[in-house]
PDB file of N, CA and C in Angstrom:
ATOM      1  N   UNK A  22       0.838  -1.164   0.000  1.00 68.00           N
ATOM      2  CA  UNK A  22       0.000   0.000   0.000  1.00 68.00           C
ATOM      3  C   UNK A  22       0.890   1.236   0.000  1.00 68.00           C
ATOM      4  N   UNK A  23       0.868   1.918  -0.960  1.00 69.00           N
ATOM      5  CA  UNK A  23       1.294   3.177  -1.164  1.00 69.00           C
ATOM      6  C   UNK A  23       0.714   4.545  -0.648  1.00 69.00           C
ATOM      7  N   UNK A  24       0.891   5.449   0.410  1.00 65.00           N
ATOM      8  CA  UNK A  24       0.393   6.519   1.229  1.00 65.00           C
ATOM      9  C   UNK A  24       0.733   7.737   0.787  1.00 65.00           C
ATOM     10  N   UNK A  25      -0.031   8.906   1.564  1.00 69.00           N
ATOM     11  CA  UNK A  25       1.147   9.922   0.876  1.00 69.00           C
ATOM     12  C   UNK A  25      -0.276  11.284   1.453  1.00 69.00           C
ATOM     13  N   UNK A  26       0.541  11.843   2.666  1.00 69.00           N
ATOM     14  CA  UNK A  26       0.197  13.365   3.155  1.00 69.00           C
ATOM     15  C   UNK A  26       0.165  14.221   2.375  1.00 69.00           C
ATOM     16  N   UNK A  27      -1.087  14.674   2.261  1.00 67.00           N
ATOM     17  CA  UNK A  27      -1.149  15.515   1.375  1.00 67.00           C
ATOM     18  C   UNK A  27      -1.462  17.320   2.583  1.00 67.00           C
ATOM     19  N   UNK A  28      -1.709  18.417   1.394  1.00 62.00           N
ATOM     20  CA  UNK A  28      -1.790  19.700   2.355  1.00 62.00           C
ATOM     21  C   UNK A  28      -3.288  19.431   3.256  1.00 62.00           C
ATOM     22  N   UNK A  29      -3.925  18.717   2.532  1.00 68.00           N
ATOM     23  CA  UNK A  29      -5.558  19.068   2.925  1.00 68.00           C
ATOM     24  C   UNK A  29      -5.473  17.882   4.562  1.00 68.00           C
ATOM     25  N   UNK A  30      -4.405  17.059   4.446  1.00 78.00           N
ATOM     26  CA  UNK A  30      -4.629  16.260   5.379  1.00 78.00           C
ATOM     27  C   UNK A  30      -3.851  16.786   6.884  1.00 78.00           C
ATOM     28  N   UNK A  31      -3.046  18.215   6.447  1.00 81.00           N
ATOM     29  CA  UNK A  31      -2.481  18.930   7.263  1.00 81.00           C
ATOM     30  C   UNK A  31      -3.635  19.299   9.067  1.00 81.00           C
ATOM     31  N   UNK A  32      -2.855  18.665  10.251  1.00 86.00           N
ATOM     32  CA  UNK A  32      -3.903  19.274  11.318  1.00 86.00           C
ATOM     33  C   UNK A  32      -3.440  20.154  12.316  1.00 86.00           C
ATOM     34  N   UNK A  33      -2.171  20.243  12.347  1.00 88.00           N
ATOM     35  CA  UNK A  33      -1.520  21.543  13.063  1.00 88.00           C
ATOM     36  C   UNK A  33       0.198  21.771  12.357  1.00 88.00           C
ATOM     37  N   UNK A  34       0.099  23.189  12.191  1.00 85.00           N
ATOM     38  CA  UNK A  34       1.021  23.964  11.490  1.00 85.00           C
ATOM     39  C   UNK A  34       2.282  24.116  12.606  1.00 85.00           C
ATOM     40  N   UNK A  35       2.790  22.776  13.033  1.00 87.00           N
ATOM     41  CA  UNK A  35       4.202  23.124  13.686  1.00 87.00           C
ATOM     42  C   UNK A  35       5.081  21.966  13.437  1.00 87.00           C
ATOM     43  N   UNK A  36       6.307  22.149  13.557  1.00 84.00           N
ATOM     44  CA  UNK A  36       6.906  20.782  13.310  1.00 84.00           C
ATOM     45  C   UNK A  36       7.286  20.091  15.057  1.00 84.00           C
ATOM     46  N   UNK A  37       7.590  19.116  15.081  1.00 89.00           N
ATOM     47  CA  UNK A  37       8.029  19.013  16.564  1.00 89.00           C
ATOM     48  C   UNK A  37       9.168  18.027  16.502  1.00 89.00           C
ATOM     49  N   UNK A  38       9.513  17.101  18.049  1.00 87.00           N
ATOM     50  CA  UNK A  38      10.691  15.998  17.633  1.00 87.00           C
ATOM     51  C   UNK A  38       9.803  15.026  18.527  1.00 87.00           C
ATOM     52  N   UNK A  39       8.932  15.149  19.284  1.00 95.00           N
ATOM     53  CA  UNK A  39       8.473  14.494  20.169  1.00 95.00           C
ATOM     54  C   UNK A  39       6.847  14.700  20.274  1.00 95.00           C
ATOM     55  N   UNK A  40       6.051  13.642  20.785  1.00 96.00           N
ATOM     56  CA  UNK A  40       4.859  14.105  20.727  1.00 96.00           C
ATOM     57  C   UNK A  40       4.401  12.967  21.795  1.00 96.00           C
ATOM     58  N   UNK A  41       3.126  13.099  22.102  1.00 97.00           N
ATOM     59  CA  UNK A  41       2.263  12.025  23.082  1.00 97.00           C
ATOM     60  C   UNK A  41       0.988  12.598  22.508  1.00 97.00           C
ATOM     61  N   UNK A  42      -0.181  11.821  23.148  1.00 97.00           N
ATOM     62  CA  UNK A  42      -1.637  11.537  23.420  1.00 97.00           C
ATOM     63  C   UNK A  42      -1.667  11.736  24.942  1.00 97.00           C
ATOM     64  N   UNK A  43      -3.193  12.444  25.005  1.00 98.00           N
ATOM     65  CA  UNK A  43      -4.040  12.160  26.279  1.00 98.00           C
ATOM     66  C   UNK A  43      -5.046  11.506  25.927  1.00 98.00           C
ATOM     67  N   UNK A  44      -5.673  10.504  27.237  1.00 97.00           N
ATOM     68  CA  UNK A  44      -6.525  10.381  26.755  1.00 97.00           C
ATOM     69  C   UNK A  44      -8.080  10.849  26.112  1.00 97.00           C
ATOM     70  N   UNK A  45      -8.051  12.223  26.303  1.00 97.00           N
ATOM     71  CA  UNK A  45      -8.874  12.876  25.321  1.00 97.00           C
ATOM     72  C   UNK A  45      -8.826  12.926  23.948  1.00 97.00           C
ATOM     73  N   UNK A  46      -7.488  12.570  23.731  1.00 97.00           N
ATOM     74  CA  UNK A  46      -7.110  12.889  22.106  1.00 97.00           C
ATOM     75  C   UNK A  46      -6.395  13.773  22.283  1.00 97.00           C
ATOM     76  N   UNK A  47      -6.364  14.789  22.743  1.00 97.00           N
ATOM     77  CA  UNK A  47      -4.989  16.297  22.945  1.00 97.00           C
ATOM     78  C   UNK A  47      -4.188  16.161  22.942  1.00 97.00           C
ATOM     79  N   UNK A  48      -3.287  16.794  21.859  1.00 96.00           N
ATOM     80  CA  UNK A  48      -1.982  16.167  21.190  1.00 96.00           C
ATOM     81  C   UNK A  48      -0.744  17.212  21.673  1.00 96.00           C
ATOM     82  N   UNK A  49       0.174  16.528  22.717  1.00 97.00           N
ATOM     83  CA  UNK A  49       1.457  17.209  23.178  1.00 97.00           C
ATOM     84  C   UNK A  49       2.248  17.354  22.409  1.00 97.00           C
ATOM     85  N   UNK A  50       3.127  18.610  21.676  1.00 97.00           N
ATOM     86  CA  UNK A  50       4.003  18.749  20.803  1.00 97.00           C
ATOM     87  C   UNK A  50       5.632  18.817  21.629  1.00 97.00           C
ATOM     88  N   UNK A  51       6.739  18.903  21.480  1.00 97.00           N
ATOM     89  CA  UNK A  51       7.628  19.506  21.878  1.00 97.00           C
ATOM     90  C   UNK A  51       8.159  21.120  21.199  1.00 97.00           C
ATOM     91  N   UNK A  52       8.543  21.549  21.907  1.00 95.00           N
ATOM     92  CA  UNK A  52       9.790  22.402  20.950  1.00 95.00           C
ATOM     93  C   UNK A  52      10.122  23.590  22.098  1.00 95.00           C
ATOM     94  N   UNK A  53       9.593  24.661  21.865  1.00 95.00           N
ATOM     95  CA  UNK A  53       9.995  25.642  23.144  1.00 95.00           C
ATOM     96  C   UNK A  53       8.654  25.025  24.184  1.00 95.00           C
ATOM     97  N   UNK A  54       9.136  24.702  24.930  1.00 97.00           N
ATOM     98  CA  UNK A  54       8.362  24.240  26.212  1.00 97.00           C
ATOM     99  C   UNK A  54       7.357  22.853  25.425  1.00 97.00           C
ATOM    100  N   UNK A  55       6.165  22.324  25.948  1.00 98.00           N
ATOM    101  CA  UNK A  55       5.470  21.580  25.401  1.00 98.00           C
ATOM    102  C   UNK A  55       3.724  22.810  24.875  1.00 98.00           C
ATOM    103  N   UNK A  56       3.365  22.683  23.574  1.00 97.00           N
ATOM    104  CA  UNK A  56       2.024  22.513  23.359  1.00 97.00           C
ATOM    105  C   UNK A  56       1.126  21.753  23.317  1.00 97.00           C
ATOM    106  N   UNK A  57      -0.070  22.015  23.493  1.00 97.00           N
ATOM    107  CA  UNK A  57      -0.921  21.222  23.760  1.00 97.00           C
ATOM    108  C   UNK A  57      -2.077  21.574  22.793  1.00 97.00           C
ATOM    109  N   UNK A  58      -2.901  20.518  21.736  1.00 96.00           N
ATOM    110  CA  UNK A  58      -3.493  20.866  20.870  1.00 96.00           C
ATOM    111  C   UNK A  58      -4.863  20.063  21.104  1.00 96.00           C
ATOM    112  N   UNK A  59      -5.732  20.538  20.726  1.00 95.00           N
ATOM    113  CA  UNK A  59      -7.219  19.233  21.307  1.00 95.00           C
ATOM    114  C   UNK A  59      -7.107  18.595  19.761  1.00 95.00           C
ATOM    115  N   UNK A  60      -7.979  17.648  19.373  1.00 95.00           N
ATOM    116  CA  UNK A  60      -7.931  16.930  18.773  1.00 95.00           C
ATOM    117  C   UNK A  60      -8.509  17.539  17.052  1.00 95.00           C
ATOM    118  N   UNK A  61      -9.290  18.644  17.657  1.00 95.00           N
ATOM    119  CA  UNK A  61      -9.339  19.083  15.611  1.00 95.00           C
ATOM    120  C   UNK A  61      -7.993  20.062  15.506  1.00 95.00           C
ATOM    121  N   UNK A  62      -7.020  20.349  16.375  1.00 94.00           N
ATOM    122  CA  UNK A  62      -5.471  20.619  15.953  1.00 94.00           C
ATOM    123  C   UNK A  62      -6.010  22.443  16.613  1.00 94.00           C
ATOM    124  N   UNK A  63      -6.381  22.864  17.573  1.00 96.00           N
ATOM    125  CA  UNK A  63      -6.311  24.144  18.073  1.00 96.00           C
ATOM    126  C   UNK A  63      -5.768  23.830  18.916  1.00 96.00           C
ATOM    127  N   UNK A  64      -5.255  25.550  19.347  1.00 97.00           N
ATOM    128  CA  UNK A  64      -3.479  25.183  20.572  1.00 97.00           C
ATOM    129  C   UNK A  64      -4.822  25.480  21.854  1.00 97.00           C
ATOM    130  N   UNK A  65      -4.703  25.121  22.488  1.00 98.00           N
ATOM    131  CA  UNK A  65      -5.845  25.004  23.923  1.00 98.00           C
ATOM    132  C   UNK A  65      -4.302  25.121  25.251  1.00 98.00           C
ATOM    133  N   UNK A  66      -2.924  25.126  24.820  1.00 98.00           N
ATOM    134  CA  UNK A  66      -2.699  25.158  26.245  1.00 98.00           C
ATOM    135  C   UNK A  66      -0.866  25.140  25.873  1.00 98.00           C
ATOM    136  N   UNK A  67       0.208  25.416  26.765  1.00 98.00           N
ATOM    137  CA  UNK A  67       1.440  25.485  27.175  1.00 98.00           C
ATOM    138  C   UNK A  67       2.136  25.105  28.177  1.00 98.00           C
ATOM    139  N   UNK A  68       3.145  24.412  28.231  1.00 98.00           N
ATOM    140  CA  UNK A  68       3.465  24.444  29.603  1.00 98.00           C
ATOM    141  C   UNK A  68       5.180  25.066  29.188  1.00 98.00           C
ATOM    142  N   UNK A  69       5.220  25.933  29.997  1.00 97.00           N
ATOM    143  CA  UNK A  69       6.655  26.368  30.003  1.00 97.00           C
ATOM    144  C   UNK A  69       7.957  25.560  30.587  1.00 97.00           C
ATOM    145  N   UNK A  70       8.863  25.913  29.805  1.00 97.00           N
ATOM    146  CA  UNK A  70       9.494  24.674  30.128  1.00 97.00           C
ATOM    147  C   UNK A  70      10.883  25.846  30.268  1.00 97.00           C
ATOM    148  N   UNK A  71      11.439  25.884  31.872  1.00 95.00           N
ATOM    149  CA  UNK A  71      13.057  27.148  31.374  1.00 95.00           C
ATOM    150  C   UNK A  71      13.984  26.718  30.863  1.00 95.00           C
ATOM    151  N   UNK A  72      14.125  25.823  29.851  1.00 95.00           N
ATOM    152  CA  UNK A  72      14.727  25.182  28.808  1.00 95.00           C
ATOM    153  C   UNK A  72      15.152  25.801  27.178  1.00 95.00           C
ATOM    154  N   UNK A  73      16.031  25.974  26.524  1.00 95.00           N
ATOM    155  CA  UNK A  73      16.277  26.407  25.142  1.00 95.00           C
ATOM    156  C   UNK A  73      15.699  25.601  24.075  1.00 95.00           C
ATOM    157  N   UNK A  74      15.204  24.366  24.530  1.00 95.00           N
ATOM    158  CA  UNK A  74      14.245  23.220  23.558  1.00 95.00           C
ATOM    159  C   UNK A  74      13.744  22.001  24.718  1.00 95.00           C
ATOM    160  N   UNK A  75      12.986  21.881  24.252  1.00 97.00           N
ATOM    161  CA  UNK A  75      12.362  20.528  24.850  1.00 97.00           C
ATOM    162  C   UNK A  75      12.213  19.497  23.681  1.00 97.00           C
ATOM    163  N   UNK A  76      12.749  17.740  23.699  1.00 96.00           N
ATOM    164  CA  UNK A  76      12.718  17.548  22.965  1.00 96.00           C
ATOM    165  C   UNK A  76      12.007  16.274  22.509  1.00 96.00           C
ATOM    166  N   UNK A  77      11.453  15.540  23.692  1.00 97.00           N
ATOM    167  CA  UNK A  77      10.284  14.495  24.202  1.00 97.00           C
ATOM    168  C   UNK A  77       9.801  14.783  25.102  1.00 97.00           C
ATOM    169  N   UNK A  78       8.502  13.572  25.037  1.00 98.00           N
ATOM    170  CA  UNK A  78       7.547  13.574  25.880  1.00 98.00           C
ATOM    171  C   UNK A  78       6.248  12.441  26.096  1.00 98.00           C
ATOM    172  N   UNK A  79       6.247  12.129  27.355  1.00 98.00           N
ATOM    173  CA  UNK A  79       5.256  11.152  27.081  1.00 98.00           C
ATOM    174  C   UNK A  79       4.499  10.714  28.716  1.00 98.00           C
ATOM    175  N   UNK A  80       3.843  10.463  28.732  1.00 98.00           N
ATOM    176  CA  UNK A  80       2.833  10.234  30.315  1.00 98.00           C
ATOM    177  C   UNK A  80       3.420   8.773  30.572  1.00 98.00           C
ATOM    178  N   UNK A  81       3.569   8.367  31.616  1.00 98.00           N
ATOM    179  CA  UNK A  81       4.046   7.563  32.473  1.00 98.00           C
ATOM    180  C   UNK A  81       3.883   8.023  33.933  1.00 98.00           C
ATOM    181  N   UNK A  82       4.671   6.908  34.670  1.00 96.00           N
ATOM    182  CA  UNK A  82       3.713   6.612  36.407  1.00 96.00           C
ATOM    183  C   UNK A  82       2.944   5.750  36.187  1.00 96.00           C
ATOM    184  N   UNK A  83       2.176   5.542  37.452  1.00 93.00           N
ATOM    185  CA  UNK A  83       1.486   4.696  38.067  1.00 93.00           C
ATOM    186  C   UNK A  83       0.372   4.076  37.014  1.00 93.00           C
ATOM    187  N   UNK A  84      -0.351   5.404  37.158  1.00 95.00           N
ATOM    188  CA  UNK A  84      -2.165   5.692  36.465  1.00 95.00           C
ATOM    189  C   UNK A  84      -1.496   6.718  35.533  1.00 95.00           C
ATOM    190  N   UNK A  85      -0.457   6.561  34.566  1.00 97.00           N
ATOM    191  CA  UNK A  85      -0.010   7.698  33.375  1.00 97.00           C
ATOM    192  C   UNK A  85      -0.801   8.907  33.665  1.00 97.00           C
ATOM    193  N   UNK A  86      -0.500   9.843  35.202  1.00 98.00           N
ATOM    194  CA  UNK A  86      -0.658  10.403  34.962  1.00 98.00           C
ATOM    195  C   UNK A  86      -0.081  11.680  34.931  1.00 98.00           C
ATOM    196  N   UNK A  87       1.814  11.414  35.127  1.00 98.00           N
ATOM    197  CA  UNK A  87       2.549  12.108  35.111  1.00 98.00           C
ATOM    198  C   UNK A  87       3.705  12.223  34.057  1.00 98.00           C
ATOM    199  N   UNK A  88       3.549  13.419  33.570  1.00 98.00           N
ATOM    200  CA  UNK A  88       3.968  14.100  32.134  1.00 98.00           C
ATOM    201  C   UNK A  88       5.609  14.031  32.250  1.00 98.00           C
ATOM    202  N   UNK A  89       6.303  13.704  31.880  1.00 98.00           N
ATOM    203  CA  UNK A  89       7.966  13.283  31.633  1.00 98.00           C
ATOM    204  C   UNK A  89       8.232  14.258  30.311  1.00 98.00           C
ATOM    205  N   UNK A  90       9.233  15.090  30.542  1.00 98.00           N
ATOM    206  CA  UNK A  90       9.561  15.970  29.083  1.00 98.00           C
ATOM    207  C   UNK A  90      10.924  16.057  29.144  1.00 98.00           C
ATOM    208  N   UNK A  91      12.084  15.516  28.376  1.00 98.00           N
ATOM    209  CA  UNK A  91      13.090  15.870  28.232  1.00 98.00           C
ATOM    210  C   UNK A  91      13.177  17.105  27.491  1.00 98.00           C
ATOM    211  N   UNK A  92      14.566  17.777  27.744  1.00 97.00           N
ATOM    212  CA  UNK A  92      14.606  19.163  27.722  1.00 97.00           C
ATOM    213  C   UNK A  92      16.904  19.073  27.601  1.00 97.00           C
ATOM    214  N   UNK A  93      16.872  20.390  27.195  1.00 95.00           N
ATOM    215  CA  UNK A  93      18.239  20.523  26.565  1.00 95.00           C
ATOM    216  C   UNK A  93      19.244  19.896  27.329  1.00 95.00           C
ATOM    217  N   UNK A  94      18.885  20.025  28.966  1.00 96.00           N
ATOM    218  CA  UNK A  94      19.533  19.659  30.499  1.00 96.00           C
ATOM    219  C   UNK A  94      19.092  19.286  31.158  1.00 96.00           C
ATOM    220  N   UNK A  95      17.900  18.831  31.032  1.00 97.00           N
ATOM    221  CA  UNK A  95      16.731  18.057  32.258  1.00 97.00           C
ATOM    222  C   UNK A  95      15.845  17.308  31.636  1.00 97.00           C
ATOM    223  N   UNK A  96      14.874  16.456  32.449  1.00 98.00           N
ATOM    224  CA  UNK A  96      14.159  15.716  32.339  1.00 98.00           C
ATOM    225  C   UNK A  96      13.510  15.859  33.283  1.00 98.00           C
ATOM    226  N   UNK A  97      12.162  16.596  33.164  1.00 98.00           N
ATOM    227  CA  UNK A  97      11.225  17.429  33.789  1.00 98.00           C
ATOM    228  C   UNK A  97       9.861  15.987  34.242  1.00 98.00           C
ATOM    229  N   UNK A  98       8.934  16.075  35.428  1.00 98.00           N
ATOM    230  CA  UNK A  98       8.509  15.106  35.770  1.00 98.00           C
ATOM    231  C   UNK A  98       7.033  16.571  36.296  1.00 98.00           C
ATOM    232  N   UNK A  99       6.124  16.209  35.624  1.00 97.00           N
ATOM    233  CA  UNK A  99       5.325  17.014  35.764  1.00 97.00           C
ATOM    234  C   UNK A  99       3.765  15.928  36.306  1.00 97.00           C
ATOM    235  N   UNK A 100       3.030  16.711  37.815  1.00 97.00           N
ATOM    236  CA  UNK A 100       1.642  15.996  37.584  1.00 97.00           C
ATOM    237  C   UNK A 100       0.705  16.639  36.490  1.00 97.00           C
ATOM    238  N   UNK A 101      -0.395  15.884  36.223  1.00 97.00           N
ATOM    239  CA  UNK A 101      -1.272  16.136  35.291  1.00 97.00           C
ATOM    240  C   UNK A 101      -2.654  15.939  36.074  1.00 97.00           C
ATOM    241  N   UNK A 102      -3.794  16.827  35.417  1.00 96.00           N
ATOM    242  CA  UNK A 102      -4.703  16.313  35.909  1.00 96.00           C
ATOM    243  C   UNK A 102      -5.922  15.306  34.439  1.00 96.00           C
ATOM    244  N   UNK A 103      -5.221  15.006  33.783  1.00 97.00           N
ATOM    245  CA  UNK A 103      -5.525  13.905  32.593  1.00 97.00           C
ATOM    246  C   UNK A 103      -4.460  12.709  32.852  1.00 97.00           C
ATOM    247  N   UNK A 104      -4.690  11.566  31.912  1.00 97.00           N
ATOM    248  CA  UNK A 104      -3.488  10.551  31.679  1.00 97.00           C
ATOM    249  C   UNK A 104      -3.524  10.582  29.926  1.00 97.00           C
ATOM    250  N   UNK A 105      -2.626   9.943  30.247  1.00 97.00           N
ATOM    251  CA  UNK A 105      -2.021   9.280  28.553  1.00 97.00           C
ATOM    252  C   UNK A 105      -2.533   8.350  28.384  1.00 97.00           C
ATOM    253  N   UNK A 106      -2.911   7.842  26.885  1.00 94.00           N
ATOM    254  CA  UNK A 106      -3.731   6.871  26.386  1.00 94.00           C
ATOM    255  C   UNK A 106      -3.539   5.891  26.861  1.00 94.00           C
ATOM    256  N   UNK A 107      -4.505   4.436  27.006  1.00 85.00           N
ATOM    257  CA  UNK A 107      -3.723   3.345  27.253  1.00 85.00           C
ATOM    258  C   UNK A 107      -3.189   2.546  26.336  1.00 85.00           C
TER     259      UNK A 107
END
């Protein structure tokens, strides 16, 4: 099977290196700090990160519900009040 992204299939205008799911569907980007996009691709949220890039990310813990973001010099351990998909 042959695929192929086209513009129309475009759902948010950023590039990133890292990404996760909540389980809502709200899609975590990396890059300066983490964005946060709901699922038809609007930015709904930020978390600042005092970092020059952030460059993963993904929910883990117990009950996934704590946000892990590597970053230029750290590896940031954030609570959430969502989890990550199962």
């Amino acid at each position: 099977m042959n695929l192929t992204a086209s513009s129309a299939d475009r759902l948010i205008d950023q590039g990133s290196d890292g990404m996760t799911l909540d389980h809502h569907g709200n899609i975590y980007l990396t890059g300066k700090g983490v964005f946060i996009y709901s699922p038809k691709g609007l930015l709904i949220g930020h978390i600042e990160v005092n970092e020059p890039w952030t460059s993963n990310v993904c929910f883990g813990g117990k009950d996934r519900t704590d946000l892990f973001i590597t970053a230029s010099t750290a590896i940031y351990k954030i609570p959430m009040y969502t989890r990550g998909v199962d």
